[in-house]
Each structure stands twice: as C-alpha cells, then as structure tokens.
mmCIF file of C-alpha atoms in Angstrom:
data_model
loop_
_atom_site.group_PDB
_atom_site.id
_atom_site.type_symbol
_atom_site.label_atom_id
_atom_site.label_comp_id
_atom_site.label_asym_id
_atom_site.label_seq_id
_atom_site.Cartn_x
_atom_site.Cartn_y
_atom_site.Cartn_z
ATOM 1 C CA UNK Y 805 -12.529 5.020 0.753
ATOM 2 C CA UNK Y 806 -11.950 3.210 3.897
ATOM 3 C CA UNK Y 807 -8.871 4.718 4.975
ATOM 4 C CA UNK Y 808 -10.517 8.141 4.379
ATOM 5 C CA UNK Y 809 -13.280 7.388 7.022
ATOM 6 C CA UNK Y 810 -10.398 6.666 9.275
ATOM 7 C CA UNK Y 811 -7.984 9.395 8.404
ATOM 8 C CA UNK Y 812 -9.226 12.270 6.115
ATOM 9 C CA UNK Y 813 -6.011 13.610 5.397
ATOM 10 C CA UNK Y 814 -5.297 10.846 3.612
ATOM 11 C CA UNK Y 815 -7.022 11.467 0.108
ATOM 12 C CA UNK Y 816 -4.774 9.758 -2.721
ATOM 13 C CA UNK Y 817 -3.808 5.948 -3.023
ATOM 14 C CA UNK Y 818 -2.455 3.841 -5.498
ATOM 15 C CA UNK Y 819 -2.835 0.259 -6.238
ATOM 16 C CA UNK Y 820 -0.222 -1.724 -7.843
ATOM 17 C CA UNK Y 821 1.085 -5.535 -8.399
ATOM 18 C CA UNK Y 822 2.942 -6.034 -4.765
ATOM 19 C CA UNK Y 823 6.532 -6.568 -5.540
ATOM 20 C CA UNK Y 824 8.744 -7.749 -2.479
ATOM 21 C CA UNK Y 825 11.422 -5.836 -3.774
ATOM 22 C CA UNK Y 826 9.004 -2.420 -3.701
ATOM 23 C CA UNK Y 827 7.471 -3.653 -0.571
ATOM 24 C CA UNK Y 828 10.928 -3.332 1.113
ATOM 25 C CA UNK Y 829 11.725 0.068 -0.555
ATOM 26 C CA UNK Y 830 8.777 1.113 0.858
ATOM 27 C CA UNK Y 831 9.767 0.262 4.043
ATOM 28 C CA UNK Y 832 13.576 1.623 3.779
ATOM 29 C CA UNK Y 833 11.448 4.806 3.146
ATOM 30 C CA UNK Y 834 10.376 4.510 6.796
ATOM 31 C CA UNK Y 835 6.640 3.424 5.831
ATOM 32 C CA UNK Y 836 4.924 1.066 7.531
ATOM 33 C CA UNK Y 837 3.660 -1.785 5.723
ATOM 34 C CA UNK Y 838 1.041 -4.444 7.043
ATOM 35 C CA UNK Y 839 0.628 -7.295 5.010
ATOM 36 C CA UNK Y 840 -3.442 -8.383 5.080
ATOM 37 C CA UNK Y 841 -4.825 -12.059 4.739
ATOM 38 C CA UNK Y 842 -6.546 -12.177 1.192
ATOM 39 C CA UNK Y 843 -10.042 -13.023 2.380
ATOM 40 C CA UNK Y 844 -13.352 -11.450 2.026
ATOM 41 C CA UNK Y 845 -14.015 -8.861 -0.920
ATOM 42 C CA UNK Y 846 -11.539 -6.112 -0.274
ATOM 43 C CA UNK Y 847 -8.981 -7.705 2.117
ATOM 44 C CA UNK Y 848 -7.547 -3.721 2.359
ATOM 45 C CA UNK Y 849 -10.596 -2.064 2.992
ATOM 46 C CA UNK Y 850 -11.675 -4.770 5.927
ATOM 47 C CA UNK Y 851 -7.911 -4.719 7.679
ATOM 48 C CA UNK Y 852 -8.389 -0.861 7.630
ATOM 49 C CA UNK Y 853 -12.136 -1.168 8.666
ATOM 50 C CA UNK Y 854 -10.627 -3.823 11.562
ATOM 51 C CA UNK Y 855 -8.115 -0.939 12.551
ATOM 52 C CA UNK Y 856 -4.967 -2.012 11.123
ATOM 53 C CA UNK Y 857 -3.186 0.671 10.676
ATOM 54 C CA UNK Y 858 -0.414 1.422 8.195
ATOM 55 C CA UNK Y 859 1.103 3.546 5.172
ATOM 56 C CA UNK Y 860 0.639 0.576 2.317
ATOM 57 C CA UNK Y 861 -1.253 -2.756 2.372
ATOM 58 C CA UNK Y 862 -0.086 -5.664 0.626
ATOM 59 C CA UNK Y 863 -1.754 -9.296 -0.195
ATOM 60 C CA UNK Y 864 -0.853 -12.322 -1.879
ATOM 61 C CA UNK Y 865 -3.125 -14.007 -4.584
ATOM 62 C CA UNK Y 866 -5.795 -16.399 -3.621
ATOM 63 C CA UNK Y 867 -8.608 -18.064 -5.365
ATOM 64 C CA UNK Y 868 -10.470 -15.405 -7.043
ATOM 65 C CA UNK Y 869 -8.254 -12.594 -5.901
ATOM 66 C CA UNK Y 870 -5.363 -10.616 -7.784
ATOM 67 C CA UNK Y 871 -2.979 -9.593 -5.407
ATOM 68 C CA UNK Y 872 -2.780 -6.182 -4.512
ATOM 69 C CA UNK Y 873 -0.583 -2.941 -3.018
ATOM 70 C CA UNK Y 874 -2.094 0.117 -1.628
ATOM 71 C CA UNK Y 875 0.002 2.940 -0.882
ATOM 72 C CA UNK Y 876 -1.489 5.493 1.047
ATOM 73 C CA UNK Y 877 -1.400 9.352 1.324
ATOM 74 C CA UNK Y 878 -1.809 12.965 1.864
ATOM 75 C CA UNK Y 879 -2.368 14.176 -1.935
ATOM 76 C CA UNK Y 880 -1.506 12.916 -5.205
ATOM 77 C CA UNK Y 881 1.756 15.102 -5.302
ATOM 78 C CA UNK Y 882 2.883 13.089 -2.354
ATOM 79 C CA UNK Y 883 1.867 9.876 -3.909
ATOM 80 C CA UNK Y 884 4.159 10.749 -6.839
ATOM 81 C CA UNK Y 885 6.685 11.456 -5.174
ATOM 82 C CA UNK Y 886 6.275 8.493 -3.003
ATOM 83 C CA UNK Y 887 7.073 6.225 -5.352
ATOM 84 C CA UNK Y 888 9.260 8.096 -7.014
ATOM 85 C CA UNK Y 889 11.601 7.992 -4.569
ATOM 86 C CA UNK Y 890 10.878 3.935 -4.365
ATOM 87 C CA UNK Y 891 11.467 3.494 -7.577
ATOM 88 C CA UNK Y 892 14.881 5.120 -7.423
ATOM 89 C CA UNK Y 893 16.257 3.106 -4.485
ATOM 90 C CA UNK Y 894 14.696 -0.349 -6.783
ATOM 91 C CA UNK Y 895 16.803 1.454 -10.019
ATOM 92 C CA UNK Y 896 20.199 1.791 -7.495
ATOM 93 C CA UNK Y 897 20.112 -1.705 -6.617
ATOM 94 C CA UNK Y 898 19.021 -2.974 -9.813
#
C-alpha cells in the first residue's frame, strides 16, 4: 500500500522468503534492490514511506520479525513474469 501512495502504477507485489541467490537474479534482471534495516512494524512500508526507492525490498530476521522480499510492479502479469524469468536464471545455474 505504501509504494502505491508513492507510485500508482505500481499495483501488484509479492512477498516471499529473501533468498540471496533470488536477490541477485533479481538484480541480473536489472532491478534495483535496497536492502531495509528490520526495525519498526513494516520495515518495507517505512523505507518506502522514508523515500527509498527501489524495484524489491529485502530484510533479514530479527527478534519478532520473519524476514521478508517484496517485489514490486506494474500488474500481476508483470509480476509473473517477473519471477518467472528469476526463477529460470536460479534453474540455469542450479
């Protein structure tokens, strides 16, 4: 919700485990990917809120937080095929 107050056009997300190995697919797919301090509530939703700005946020675990990966973007089509495409550079290295 926070990264649609920032950037409308940006109406699907997904949150997943972060894995560093997806993390730097991600990133091979030219998105940019901040990594956020896991504090506070929502550590995504306050980097965003505190103008960070990228494609996917990523945190570690802390004490009462699972860690967490948000990829961001247009529509849900584009989300799918997001991560497809990550998931087949992780399969041809794997």
């Amino acid at each position: 919700m926070e990264a649609a107050k920032r950037d409308p056009r940006r109406r699907a997300s997904a949150n997943l485990k972060p894995d560093p190995e997806l993390v730097s697919a991600l990133e091979e797919l030219g998105l940019k990917v901040a990594k956020v301090e896991p504090r506070g509530a929502c550590p995504i939703a306050e980097a965003i809120a505190a103008g960070v700005e990228a494609d996917a946020y990523f945190y570690e675990a802390a004490p009462g937080l699972e860690p967490s990966l948000a990829i961001l973007a247009e529509d849900p089509l584009s989300l799918v095929s997001l991560l497809e495409r990550a998931l087949a550079l992780l399969s041809r290295k794997g």
